[in-house]
Amino acid sequence: MENFTFYTPTKVVFGRDAEKQIGTLLKEQGCKKVLLHYGGGSASRSGLLNRVEVSLLENEISFISLGGVKPNPRLSLVHEGIELCKKSGVDFILAIGGGSVIDSAKAIGYGIANEGEVWDFYEKKRTPASCLPVGAILTIAAAGSEMSNSSVITNEDGWLKRGCNADVSRCKFAIMNPELTFTLPEYQTACGCVDIMMHTMERYFNQCENMELTDGISEALMRDVMKYAKVLKRDPIDYNARAEVMWASSLSHNGLTGCGTDGGDFASHQIEHELGGMFDVAHGAGLAAIWGSWARYVYKENPLRFAKFAVNVHNITPSDCDLLHLSQDEIDSLALSGIKAMENFYHSIDMPISLTELGITVTEEQIEELAEKCTFGQTRTVGIVKKLDKQDIIQIYQAAR
């Protein structure tokens, strides 16, 4: 196993009516004026925004609001939020929504607490030294941003989608009431489940000696999400299923499933980010559409790992203890069976497994551009299982069509 540091400073308040504690939680943070940051009209229509405002007024905390966050959150709104907060004397940002809203809130926090252009942090030109405090009321279980150090923003100038990871942005608290996800459309729920799975899968597929405990946690989380994603397809207001998926969302991306590993392989995320930037597709659906092609392209670099995934996550025989006694052909067959089983799961929740099923037609010229952007102009490779250069990524996009 690898040495590791595990850091999870976010306070979690989980359960029914948890959002009613928002005023108290902000008071604990010494908040005087908060920005309420959210997406479309659902926060208002559901009554959630009103409940938050009542709690703030009861605790004598002033607030201003900025809605309009879109999936694949935009840099232009981040700039608007930075200017608004600086003018208004905001000292805390409350994200009310899912990963896109939380990522946008973190970016605004970077822009307020640091001099210069905030996009520099996403282009890796600088590292943020601090961030205005951020908290979250989670309404979509997916990205895990409520407990991660990650923020992903899309710059409309060139439609570049880039991430910035910094512990200074971790939420001070995250309020998680599974009931707030009851009204999510089926498609959004399914996309969220894919994103949760991928955050653990990409840590699971690596090139190092792994801790048995970390593997066990990862495998249990993946099985859990697959089980309850299917439950939610049948019954979207099953509280226990919503709770399982919501908690899995946080644990999948707070570092727990990467303890003792080399960090894992996030190539699928990097490849999908470019699709999100160019075509504005739903992140989870894009991941489902690309993953199988990535997996088939790289599995021979570590076939035993993919075989273990087939056995321990998808319950494909033989048992784990027999793996080391199999022939190479049998291991390869298991690995490919596991990849197919994963795609079958995606189909079972109506997620795409190709770009065509995702609803986009990609030309050779666009594939060239996507791969060029993914490699930052051929200045980097992506991935751990197999280090992928521009030509590798082109082949994955082509196979995914």
Coordinates of N, CA, C and O in Angstrom, one line a residue, residues 153-250:
I153 N -15.1 23.9 -13.5 CA -15.8 25.1 -14.1 C -15.6 25.1 -15.6 O -14.5 24.6 -16.1
T154 N -16.5 25.6 -16.3 CA -16.4 25.7 -17.8 C -16.3 27.1 -18.2 O -17.1 28.0 -17.8
N155 N -15.2 27.4 -18.9 CA -14.9 28.7 -19.5 C -15.5 28.8 -20.9 O -15.2 28.1 -21.8
E156 N -16.5 29.7 -21.0 CA -17.2 29.9 -22.3 C -16.2 30.3 -23.4 O -16.5 30.1 -24.6
D157 N -15.1 30.9 -23.1 CA -14.1 31.3 -24.1 C -13.3 30.1 -24.5 O -12.3 29.7 -23.8
G158 N -13.7 29.4 -25.5 CA -13.1 28.1 -25.9 C -13.8 26.9 -25.4 O -13.4 25.8 -25.7
W159 N -14.8 27.1 -24.5 CA -15.6 26.0 -23.9 C -14.6 24.9 -23.3 O -14.7 23.8 -23.6
L160 N -13.7 25.5 -22.4 CA -12.8 24.6 -21.7 C -13.4 24.3 -20.4 O -13.8 25.1 -19.6
K161 N -13.4 23.0 -20.0 CA -13.9 22.5 -18.7 C -12.7 22.1 -17.9 O -12.0 21.1 -18.3
R162 N -12.4 22.7 -16.8 CA -11.2 22.5 -16.1 C -11.5 22.4 -14.6 O -12.4 23.0 -14.1
G163 N -10.7 21.6 -13.8 CA -10.8 21.4 -12.4 C -9.7 22.0 -11.6 O -8.6 22.2 -12.0
C164 N -10.1 22.4 -10.4 CA -9.1 22.9 -9.4 C -9.4 22.1 -8.1 O -10.5 22.1 -7.6
N165 N -8.3 21.5 -7.6 CA -8.4 20.7 -6.3 C -7.6 21.4 -5.3 O -6.4 21.6 -5.4
A166 N -8.2 21.8 -4.2 CA -7.5 22.5 -3.1 C -8.3 22.3 -1.8 O -9.5 22.6 -1.8
D167 N -7.6 21.9 -0.8 CA -8.3 21.6 0.5 C -8.9 22.8 1.1 O -9.9 22.7 1.9
V168 N -8.4 24.0 0.8 CA -9.0 25.3 1.4 C -10.4 25.5 1.0 O -11.1 26.3 1.6
S169 N -10.9 24.8 -0.1 CA -12.3 25.0 -0.6 C -13.3 24.0 0.0 O -14.5 24.0 -0.2
R170 N -12.8 23.0 0.9 CA -13.7 22.0 1.4 C -14.8 22.7 2.2 O -14.6 23.6 3.0
C171 N -16.0 22.2 2.0 CA -17.2 22.8 2.7 C -17.0 22.7 4.2 O -16.5 21.7 4.8
K172 N -17.4 23.7 4.9 CA -17.4 23.7 6.4 C -18.4 22.8 6.9 O -18.2 22.2 8.0
F173 N -19.6 22.7 6.2 CA -20.6 21.8 6.6 C -21.4 21.4 5.4 O -21.4 22.1 4.3
A174 N -22.0 20.2 5.4 CA -22.9 19.8 4.4 C -24.2 19.2 5.0 O -24.1 18.3 5.8
I175 N -25.3 19.8 4.6 CA -26.6 19.4 5.1 C -27.2 18.4 4.0 O -27.3 18.8 2.8
M176 N -27.5 17.2 4.5 CA -28.0 16.2 3.6 C -29.3 15.6 4.1 O -29.4 14.8 5.0
N177 N -30.4 16.1 3.4 CA -31.7 15.5 3.7 C -32.2 14.8 2.4 O -32.5 15.4 1.4
P178 N -32.2 13.4 2.5 CA -32.6 12.7 1.3 C -33.9 13.0 0.7 O -34.1 12.9 -0.5
E179 N -34.8 13.6 1.5 CA -36.1 14.0 1.0 C -36.0 15.1 -0.1 O -36.9 15.2 -0.9
L180 N -34.9 15.9 0.0 CA -34.7 17.0 -0.9 C -34.4 16.5 -2.4 O -34.5 17.2 -3.3
T181 N -34.2 15.2 -2.5 CA -33.9 14.6 -3.8 C -35.1 13.8 -4.4 O -35.0 13.3 -5.5
F182 N -36.2 13.8 -3.7 CA -37.4 13.0 -4.1 C -37.9 13.4 -5.5 O -38.4 12.6 -6.2
T183 N -37.8 14.7 -5.8 CA -38.4 15.2 -7.0 C -37.5 15.3 -8.2 O -37.8 15.8 -9.3
L184 N -36.3 14.8 -8.0 CA -35.3 14.8 -9.1 C -35.9 13.9 -10.3 O -36.4 12.8 -10.1
P185 N -35.7 14.4 -11.5 CA -36.1 13.6 -12.7 C -35.3 12.3 -12.7 O -34.2 12.3 -12.2
E186 N -35.9 11.3 -13.3 CA -35.3 10.0 -13.3 C -33.9 10.0 -14.0 O -32.9 9.4 -13.6
Y187 N -33.8 10.8 -15.1 CA -32.5 11.0 -15.8 C -31.4 11.6 -14.9 O -30.3 11.1 -14.9
Q188 N -31.8 12.6 -14.1 CA -30.8 13.2 -13.2 C -30.4 12.2 -12.1 O -29.2 12.2 -11.8
T189 N -31.3 11.5 -11.6 CA -31.0 10.5 -10.6 C -30.0 9.5 -11.2 O -29.0 9.1 -10.5
A190 N -30.3 9.0 -12.3 CA -29.4 8.0 -13.0 C -28.0 8.5 -13.3 O -27.0 7.9 -13.0
C191 N -28.0 9.8 -13.8 CA -26.7 10.4 -14.0 C -25.9 10.5 -12.8 O -24.7 10.3 -12.7
G192 N -26.6 10.9 -11.7 CA -25.9 11.0 -10.4 C -25.3 9.7 -9.9 O -24.2 9.7 -9.4
C193 N -26.1 8.6 -10.1 CA -25.6 7.3 -9.7 C -24.3 6.9 -10.5 O -23.4 6.3 -9.9
V194 N -24.3 7.2 -11.7 CA -23.1 6.9 -12.6 C -21.9 7.7 -12.0 O -20.8 7.2 -11.9
D195 N -22.1 9.0 -11.8 CA -21.0 9.8 -11.3 C -20.4 9.3 -9.9 O -19.2 9.2 -9.7
I196 N -21.3 8.9 -9.0 CA -20.9 8.3 -7.8 C -20.1 7.0 -8.0 O -19.0 6.9 -7.4
M197 N -20.6 6.2 -8.9 CA -19.9 4.9 -9.2 C -18.5 5.3 -9.7 O -17.5 4.7 -9.3
M198 N -18.4 6.2 -10.6 CA -17.2 6.5 -11.3 C -16.1 7.1 -10.3 O -14.9 6.8 -10.5
H199 N -16.6 7.9 -9.4 CA -15.6 8.4 -8.4 C -14.9 7.4 -7.6 O -13.7 7.5 -7.3
T200 N -15.6 6.3 -7.4 CA -15.0 5.1 -6.7 C -14.2 4.2 -7.7 O -13.1 3.8 -7.4
M201 N -14.8 4.0 -8.9 CA -14.2 3.1 -9.9 C -12.8 3.7 -10.3 O -11.9 2.9 -10.5
E202 N -12.8 5.0 -10.5 CA -11.5 5.6 -10.9 C -10.4 5.5 -9.9 O -9.3 5.6 -10.2
R203 N -10.8 5.5 -8.6 CA -9.8 5.2 -7.6 C -9.4 3.7 -7.5 O -8.3 3.4 -7.2
Y204 N -10.4 2.9 -7.8 CA -10.3 1.5 -7.7 C -9.3 0.9 -8.8 O -8.5 0.0 -8.5
F205 N -9.4 1.5 -10.0 CA -8.5 1.0 -11.1 C -7.2 1.8 -11.0 O -7.2 3.0 -11.3
N206 N -6.2 1.1 -10.6 CA -4.9 1.8 -10.3 C -3.8 0.8 -10.7 O -4.0 -0.3 -11.2
Q207 N -2.5 1.2 -10.4 CA -1.4 0.4 -10.7 C -0.5 0.3 -9.4 O 0.7 0.6 -9.5
C208 N -1.1 -0.1 -8.3 CA -0.3 -0.3 -7.1 C -0.8 -1.4 -6.3 O -1.8 -2.0 -6.6
E209 N -0.1 -1.7 -5.2 CA -0.6 -2.7 -4.2 C -1.7 -2.0 -3.4 O -1.5 -0.8 -3.0
N210 N -2.8 -2.6 -3.2 CA -4.0 -2.0 -2.6 C -4.3 -2.6 -1.2 O -4.0 -3.7 -0.9
M211 N -4.8 -1.7 -0.3 CA -5.3 -2.2 1.0 C -6.5 -3.0 0.8 O -7.5 -2.6 0.1
E212 N -6.6 -4.1 1.4 CA -7.8 -5.0 1.4 C -9.0 -4.2 1.9 O -10.1 -4.3 1.4
L213 N -8.8 -3.5 3.0 CA -9.9 -2.7 3.6 C -10.5 -1.7 2.7 O -11.7 -1.5 2.5
T214 N -9.6 -0.9 2.0 CA -10.0 0.1 1.1 C -10.7 -0.5 -0.1 O -11.8 0.0 -0.5
D215 N -10.2 -1.6 -0.6 CA -10.9 -2.3 -1.7 C -12.3 -2.8 -1.2 O -13.3 -2.6 -2.0
G216 N -12.4 -3.3 0.0 CA -13.7 -3.8 0.5 C -14.7 -2.7 0.6 O -15.9 -2.8 0.2
I217 N -14.3 -1.5 1.1 CA -15.1 -0.3 1.2 C -15.6 0.1 -0.2 O -16.8 0.3 -0.5
S218 N -14.7 0.1 -1.2 CA -15.0 0.6 -2.5 C -16.0 -0.4 -3.2 O -16.9 0.0 -3.8
E219 N -15.7 -1.7 -3.0 CA -16.6 -2.7 -3.7 C -18.0 -2.7 -3.1 O -19.0 -2.7 -3.8
A220 N -18.1 -2.5 -1.8 CA -19.4 -2.4 -1.1 C -20.1 -1.2 -1.6 O -21.3 -1.2 -1.8
L221 N -19.4 -0.1 -1.7 CA -20.1 1.2 -2.2 C -20.6 1.0 -3.6 O -21.7 1.4 -3.9
M222 N -19.8 0.4 -4.4 CA -20.3 0.2 -5.8 C -21.5 -0.7 -5.9 O -22.4 -0.4 -6.6
R223 N -21.5 -1.8 -5.2 CA -22.6 -2.7 -5.1 C -23.9 -2.0 -4.6 O -25.0 -2.2 -5.1
D224 N -23.7 -1.2 -3.6 CA -24.8 -0.5 -2.9 C -25.4 0.5 -3.9 O -26.7 0.5 -4.0
V225 N -24.6 1.3 -4.6 CA -25.2 2.3 -5.6 C -25.9 1.6 -6.7 O -27.0 2.0 -7.1
M226 N -25.4 0.5 -7.2 CA -26.0 -0.3 -8.3 C -27.4 -0.8 -7.8 O -28.4 -0.7 -8.5
K227 N -27.4 -1.3 -6.6 CA -28.6 -1.9 -6.0 C -29.7 -0.8 -5.9 O -30.9 -1.0 -6.4
Y228 N -29.3 0.3 -5.3 CA -30.3 1.4 -5.0 C -30.6 2.3 -6.2 O -31.7 2.9 -6.2
A229 N -29.8 2.3 -7.2 CA -30.1 3.0 -8.4 C -31.3 2.3 -9.1 O -32.2 3.0 -9.6
K230 N -31.3 1.0 -9.0 CA -32.4 0.3 -9.6 C -33.7 0.4 -8.8 O -34.8 0.5 -9.3
V231 N -33.6 0.5 -7.5 CA -34.7 0.7 -6.6 C -35.3 2.1 -6.9 O -36.6 2.2 -7.0
L232 N -34.5 3.1 -7.1 CA -35.0 4.4 -7.3 C -35.6 4.6 -8.7 O -36.5 5.4 -8.9
K233 N -35.2 3.7 -9.6 CA -35.9 3.7 -10.9 C -37.4 3.3 -10.8 O -38.3 3.8 -11.5
R234 N -37.6 2.3 -9.9 CA -38.9 1.8 -9.6 C -39.7 2.7 -8.7 O -40.9 2.9 -8.9
D235 N -39.0 3.3 -7.7 CA -39.7 4.1 -6.6 C -38.8 5.3 -6.3 O -38.0 5.2 -5.3
P236 N -39.0 6.4 -6.9 CA -38.1 7.6 -6.7 C -38.3 8.2 -5.3 O -37.4 9.0 -5.0
I237 N -39.3 7.9 -4.6 CA -39.4 8.5 -3.2 C -39.2 7.4 -2.1 O -39.7 7.6 -1.0
D238 N -38.4 6.4 -2.4 CA -38.0 5.5 -1.4 C -36.9 6.2 -0.6 O -35.8 6.4 -1.0
Y239 N -37.2 6.5 0.7 CA -36.3 7.3 1.5 C -35.0 6.6 1.8 O -33.9 7.2 1.7
N240 N -35.1 5.3 2.1 CA -33.8 4.6 2.4 C -32.9 4.5 1.2 O -31.7 4.6 1.3
A241 N -33.5 4.3 0.0 CA -32.7 4.2 -1.2 C -32.0 5.6 -1.5 O -30.8 5.7 -1.8
R242 N -32.8 6.7 -1.3 CA -32.2 8.0 -1.5 C -31.1 8.3 -0.5 O -30.1 8.9 -0.8
A243 N -31.3 7.8 0.7 CA -30.3 8.0 1.8 C -29.0 7.3 1.5 O -27.9 7.8 1.6
E244 N -29.1 6.0 1.0 CA -28.0 5.2 0.7 C -27.2 5.9 -0.4 O -25.9 6.0 -0.4
V245 N -27.9 6.3 -1.5 CA -27.2 7.0 -2.6 C -26.6 8.3 -2.2 O -25.4 8.6 -2.6
M246 N -27.3 9.1 -1.4 CA -26.7 10.4 -1.0 C -25.5 10.2 -0.1 O -24.5 10.9 -0.4
W247 N -25.4 9.3 0.8 CA -24.2 9.0 1.6 C -23.1 8.5 0.7 O -22.0 8.8 0.9
A248 N -23.5 7.6 -0.2 CA -22.4 7.1 -1.1 C -21.8 8.2 -1.9 O -20.6 8.1 -2.2
S249 N -22.6 9.2 -2.3 CA -22.1 10.3 -3.1 C -20.9 11.0 -2.4 O -19.9 11.3 -2.9
S250 N -21.1 11.2 -1.1 CA -20.1 11.9 -0.3 C -18.9 11.0 0.0 O -17.7 11.5 -0.2

